[in-house]
mmCIF file of C-alpha atoms in Angstrom:
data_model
loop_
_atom_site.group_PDB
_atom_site.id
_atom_site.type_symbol
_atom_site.label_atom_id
_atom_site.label_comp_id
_atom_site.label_asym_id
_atom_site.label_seq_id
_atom_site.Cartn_x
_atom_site.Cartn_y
_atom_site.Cartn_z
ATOM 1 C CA UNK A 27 0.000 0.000 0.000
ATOM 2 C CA UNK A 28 1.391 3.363 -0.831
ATOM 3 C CA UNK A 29 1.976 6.453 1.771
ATOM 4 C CA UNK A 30 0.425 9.557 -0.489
ATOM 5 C CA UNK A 31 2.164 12.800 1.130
ATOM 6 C CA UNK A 32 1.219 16.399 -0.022
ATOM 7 C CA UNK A 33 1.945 19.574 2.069
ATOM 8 C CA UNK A 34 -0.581 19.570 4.663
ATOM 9 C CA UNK A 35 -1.422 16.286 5.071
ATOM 10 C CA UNK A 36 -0.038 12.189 4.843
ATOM 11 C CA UNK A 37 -2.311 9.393 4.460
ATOM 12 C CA UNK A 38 -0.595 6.303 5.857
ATOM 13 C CA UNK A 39 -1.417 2.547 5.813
ATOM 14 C CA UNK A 40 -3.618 2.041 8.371
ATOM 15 C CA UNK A 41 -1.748 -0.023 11.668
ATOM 16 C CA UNK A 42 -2.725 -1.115 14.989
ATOM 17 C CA UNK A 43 0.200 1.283 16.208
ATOM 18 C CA UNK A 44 -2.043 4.324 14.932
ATOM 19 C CA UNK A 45 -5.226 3.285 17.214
ATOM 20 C CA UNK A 46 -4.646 5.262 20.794
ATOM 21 C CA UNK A 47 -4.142 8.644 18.722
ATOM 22 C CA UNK A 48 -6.904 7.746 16.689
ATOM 23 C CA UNK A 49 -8.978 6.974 19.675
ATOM 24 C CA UNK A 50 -8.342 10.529 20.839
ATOM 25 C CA UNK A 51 -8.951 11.986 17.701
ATOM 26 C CA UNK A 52 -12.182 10.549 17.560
ATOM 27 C CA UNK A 53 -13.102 11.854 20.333
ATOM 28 C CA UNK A 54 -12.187 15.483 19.348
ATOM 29 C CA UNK A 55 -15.862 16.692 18.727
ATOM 30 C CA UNK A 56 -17.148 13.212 20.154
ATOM 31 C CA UNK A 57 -17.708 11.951 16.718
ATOM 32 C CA UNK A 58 -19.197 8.658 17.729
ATOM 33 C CA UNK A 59 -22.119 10.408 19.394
ATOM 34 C CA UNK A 60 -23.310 11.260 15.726
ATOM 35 C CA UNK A 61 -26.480 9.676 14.566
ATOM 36 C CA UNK A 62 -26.252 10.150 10.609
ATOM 37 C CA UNK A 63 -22.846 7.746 10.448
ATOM 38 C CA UNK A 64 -20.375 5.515 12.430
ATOM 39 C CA UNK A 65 -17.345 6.504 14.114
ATOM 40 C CA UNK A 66 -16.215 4.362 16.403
ATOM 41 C CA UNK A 67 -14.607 5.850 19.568
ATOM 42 C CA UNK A 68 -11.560 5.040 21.781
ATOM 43 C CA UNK A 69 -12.968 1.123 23.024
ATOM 44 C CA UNK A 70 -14.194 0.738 19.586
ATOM 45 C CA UNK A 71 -10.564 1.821 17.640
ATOM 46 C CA UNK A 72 -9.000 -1.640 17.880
ATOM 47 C CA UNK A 73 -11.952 -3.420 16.020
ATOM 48 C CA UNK A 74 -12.507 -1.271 13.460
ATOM 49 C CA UNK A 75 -9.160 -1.033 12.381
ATOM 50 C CA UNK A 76 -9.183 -4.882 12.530
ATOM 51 C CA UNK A 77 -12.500 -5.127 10.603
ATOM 52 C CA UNK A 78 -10.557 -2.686 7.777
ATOM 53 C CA UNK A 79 -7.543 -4.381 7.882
ATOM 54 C CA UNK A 80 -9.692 -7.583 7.311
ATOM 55 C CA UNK A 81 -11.307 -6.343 3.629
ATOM 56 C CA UNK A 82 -7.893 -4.826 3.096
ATOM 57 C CA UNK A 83 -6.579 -8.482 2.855
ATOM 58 C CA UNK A 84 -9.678 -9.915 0.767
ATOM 59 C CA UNK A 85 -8.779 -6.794 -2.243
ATOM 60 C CA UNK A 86 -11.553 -4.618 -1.729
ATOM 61 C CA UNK A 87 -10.620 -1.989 0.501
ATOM 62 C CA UNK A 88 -7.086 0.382 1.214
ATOM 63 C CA UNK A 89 -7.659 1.800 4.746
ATOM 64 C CA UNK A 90 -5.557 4.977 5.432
ATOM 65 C CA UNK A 91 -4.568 6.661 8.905
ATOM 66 C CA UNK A 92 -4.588 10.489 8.000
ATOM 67 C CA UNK A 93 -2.279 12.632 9.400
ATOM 68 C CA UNK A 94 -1.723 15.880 10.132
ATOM 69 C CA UNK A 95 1.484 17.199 9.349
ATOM 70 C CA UNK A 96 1.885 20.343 11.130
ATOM 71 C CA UNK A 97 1.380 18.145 15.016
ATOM 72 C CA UNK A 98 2.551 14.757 12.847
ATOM 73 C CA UNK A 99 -0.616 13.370 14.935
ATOM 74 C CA UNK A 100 -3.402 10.773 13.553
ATOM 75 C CA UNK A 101 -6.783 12.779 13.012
ATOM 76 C CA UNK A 102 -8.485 10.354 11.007
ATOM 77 C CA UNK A 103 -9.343 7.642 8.482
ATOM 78 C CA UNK A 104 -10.148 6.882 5.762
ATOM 79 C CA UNK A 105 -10.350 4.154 2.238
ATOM 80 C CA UNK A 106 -10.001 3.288 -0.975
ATOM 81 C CA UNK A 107 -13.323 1.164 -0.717
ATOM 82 C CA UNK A 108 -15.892 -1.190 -2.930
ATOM 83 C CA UNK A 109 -12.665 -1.583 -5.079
ATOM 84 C CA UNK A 110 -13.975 -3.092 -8.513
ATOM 85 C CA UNK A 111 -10.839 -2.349 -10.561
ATOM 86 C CA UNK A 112 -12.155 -4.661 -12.994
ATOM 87 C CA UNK A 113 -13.944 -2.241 -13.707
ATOM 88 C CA UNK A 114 -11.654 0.600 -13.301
ATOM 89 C CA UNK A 115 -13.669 1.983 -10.201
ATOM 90 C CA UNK A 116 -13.164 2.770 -6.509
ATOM 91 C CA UNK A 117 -14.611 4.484 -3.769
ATOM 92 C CA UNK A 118 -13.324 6.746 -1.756
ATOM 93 C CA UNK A 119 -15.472 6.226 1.941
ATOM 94 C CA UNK A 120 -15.326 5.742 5.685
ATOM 95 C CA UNK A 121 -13.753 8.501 6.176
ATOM 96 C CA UNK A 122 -13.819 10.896 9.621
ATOM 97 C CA UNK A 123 -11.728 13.263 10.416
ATOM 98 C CA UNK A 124 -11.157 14.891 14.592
ATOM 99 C CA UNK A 125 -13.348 18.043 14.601
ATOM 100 C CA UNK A 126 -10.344 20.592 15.305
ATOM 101 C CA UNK A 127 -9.009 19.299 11.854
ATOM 102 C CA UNK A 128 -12.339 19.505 9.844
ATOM 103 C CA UNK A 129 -12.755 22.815 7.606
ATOM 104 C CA UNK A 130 -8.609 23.202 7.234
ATOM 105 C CA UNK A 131 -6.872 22.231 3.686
ATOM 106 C CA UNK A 132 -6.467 18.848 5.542
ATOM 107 C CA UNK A 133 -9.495 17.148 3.840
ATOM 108 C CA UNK A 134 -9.138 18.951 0.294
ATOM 109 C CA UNK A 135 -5.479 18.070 -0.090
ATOM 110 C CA UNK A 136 -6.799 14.294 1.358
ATOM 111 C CA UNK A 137 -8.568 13.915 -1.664
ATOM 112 C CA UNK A 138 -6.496 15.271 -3.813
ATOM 113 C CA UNK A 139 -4.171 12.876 -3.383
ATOM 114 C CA UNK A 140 -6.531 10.022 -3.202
ATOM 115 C CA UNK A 141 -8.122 11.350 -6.418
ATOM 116 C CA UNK A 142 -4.319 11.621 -7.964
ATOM 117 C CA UNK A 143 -3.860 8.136 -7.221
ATOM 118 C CA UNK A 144 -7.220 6.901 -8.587
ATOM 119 C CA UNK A 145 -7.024 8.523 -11.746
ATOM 120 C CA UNK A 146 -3.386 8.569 -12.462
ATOM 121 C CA UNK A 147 -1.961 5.858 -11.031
ATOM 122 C CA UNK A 148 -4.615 3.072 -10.269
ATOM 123 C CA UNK A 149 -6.371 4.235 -14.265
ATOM 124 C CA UNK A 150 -9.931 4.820 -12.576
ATOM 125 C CA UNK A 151 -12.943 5.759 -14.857
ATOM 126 C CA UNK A 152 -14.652 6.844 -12.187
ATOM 127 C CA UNK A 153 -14.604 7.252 -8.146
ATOM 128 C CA UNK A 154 -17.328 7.503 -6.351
ATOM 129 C CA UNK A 155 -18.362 8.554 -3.365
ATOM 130 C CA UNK A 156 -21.338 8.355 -0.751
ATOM 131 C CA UNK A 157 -23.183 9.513 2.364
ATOM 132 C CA UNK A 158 -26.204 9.867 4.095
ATOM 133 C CA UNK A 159 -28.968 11.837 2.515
ATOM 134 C CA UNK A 160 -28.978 13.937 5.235
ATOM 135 C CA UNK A 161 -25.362 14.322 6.480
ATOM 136 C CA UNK A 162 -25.693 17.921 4.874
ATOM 137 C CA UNK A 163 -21.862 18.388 5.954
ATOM 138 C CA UNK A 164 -20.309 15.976 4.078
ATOM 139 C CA UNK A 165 -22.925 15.942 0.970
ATOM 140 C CA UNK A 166 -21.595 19.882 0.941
ATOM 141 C CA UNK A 167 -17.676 18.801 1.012
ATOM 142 C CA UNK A 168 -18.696 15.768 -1.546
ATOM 143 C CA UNK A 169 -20.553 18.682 -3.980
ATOM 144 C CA UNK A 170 -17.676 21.434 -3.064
ATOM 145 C CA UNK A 171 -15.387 18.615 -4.565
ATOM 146 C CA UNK A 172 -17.153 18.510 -8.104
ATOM 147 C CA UNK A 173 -18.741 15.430 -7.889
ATOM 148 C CA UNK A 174 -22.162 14.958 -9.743
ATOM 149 C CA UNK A 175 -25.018 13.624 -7.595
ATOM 150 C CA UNK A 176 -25.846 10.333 -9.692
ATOM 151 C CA UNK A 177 -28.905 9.236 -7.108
ATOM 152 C CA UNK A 178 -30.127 8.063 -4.149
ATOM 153 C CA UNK A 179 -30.246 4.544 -3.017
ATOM 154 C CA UNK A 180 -33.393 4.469 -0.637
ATOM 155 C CA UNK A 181 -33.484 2.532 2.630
ATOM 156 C CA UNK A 182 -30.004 1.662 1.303
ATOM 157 C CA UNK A 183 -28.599 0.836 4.820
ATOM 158 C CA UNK A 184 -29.642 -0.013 8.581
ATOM 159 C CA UNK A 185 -27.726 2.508 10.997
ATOM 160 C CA UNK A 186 -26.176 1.324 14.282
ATOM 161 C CA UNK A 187 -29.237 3.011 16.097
ATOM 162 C CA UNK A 188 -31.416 1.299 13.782
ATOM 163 C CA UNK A 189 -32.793 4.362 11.456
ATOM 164 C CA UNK A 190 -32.593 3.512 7.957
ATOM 165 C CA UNK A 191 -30.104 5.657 6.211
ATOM 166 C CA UNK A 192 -30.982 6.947 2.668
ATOM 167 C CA UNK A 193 -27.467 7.448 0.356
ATOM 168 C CA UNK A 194 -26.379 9.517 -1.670
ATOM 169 C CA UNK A 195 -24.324 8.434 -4.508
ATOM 170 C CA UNK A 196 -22.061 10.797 -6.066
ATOM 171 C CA UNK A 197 -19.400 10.243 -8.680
ATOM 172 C CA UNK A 198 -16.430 11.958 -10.018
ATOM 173 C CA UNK A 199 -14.953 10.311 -14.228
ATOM 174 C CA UNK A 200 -12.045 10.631 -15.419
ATOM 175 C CA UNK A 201 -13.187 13.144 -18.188
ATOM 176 C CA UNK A 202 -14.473 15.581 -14.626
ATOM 177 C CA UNK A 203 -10.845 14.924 -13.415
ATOM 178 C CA UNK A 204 -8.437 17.684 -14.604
ATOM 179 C CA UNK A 205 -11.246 20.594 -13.506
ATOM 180 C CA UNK A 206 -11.617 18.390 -10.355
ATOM 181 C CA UNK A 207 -8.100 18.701 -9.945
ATOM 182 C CA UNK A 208 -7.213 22.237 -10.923
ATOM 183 C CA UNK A 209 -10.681 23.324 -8.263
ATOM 184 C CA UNK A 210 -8.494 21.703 -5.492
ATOM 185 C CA UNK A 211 -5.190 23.007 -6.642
ATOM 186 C CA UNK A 212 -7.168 26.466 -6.398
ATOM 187 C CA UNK A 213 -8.399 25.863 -2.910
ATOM 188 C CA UNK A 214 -5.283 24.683 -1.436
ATOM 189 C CA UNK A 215 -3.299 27.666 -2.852
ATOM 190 C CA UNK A 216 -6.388 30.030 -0.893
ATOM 191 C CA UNK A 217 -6.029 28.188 2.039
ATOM 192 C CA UNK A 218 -2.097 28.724 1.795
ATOM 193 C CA UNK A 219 -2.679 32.750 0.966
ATOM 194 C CA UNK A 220 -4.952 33.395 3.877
ATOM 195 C CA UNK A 221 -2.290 31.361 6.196
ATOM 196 C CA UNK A 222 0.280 34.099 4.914
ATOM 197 C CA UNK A 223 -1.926 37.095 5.248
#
């Protein structure tokens, strides 16, 4: 599995070594208390890295540890996920990030090197990626991204507290890519202005 670096942020193979920092991260904004997805906190860590490392060794998912450069501290996950490179598809999902760390250039520059890699190295047609209907924060990051809404899959899932979760597919192709790309490029080089000014 490959470590994808950029400025801001590095998205490492995910380890059992990353799951006490990851255990605090999560609970930076108590992000398992959240009813619209799952984000397992500090008892939790150990099995859900275990349960990604798991589809990471039948092919269809490449869990990442994101971290933030700056503190060099885990503040997150996330995957490669649903691989079908058969098909020359992926999706990039089940992905959280510690609530100090969320609105930075840490998540833009995250997928921009997970898109890079999709695209460019892996030959992707398409990524997608999905969320709950009405997780309005990360179907605004998803849409901020580029990516077209393509549908919703209804009573697609049963949540941990037993709602049934609505999702929204989104996808980015390969034709979307370069603007994809240069909209990113754009943000990162705002977020690096301001941080001057």
């Amino acid at each position: 599995m490959p470590i994808l670096d950029g400025d801001y942020v590095r998205l490492e193979p995910l380890s059992l070594d990353h799951a006490d920092q990851l255990g605090v991260a999560s609970g930076d904004g108590n992000l398992s208390e959240l009813w619209y997805t799952w984000i397992p906190d500090a008892v939790g860590m150990v099995a859900e890295i275990n349960r990604r490392l798991g589809l990471y060794a039948t092919g269809t998912m490449m869990p990442f540890t994101v971290f933030d450069k700056a503190t060099e501290s885990a503040i997150g996950m996330t995957t490669f996920m649903n691989m079908r490179l058969e098909n020359l598809k992926v999706e990039i999902g089940s992905t959280w990030l510690a609530q100090s760390a969320q609105g930075t250039a840490i998540n833009p520059e995250a997928k921009l090197l997970m898109l890079s890699y999709a695209f460019d190295v892996l030959g992707c047609n398409a990524v997608e990626l999905r969320t709950h209907q009405k997780n309005a924060q990360s179907r605004a990051a998803i849409e901020k991204l580029g990516a077209q809404l393509d549908g919703m899959l209804r009573n697609d899932m049963i949540m941990p507290n037993g709602t049934l979760r609505n999702t929204a597919v989104y996808s980015i192709t390969k034709d979307e890519w370069p603007a994809v790309h240069d909209r990113l490029i754009a943000r990162l080089d705002d977020v690096e202005q301001s941080s001057e000014a």
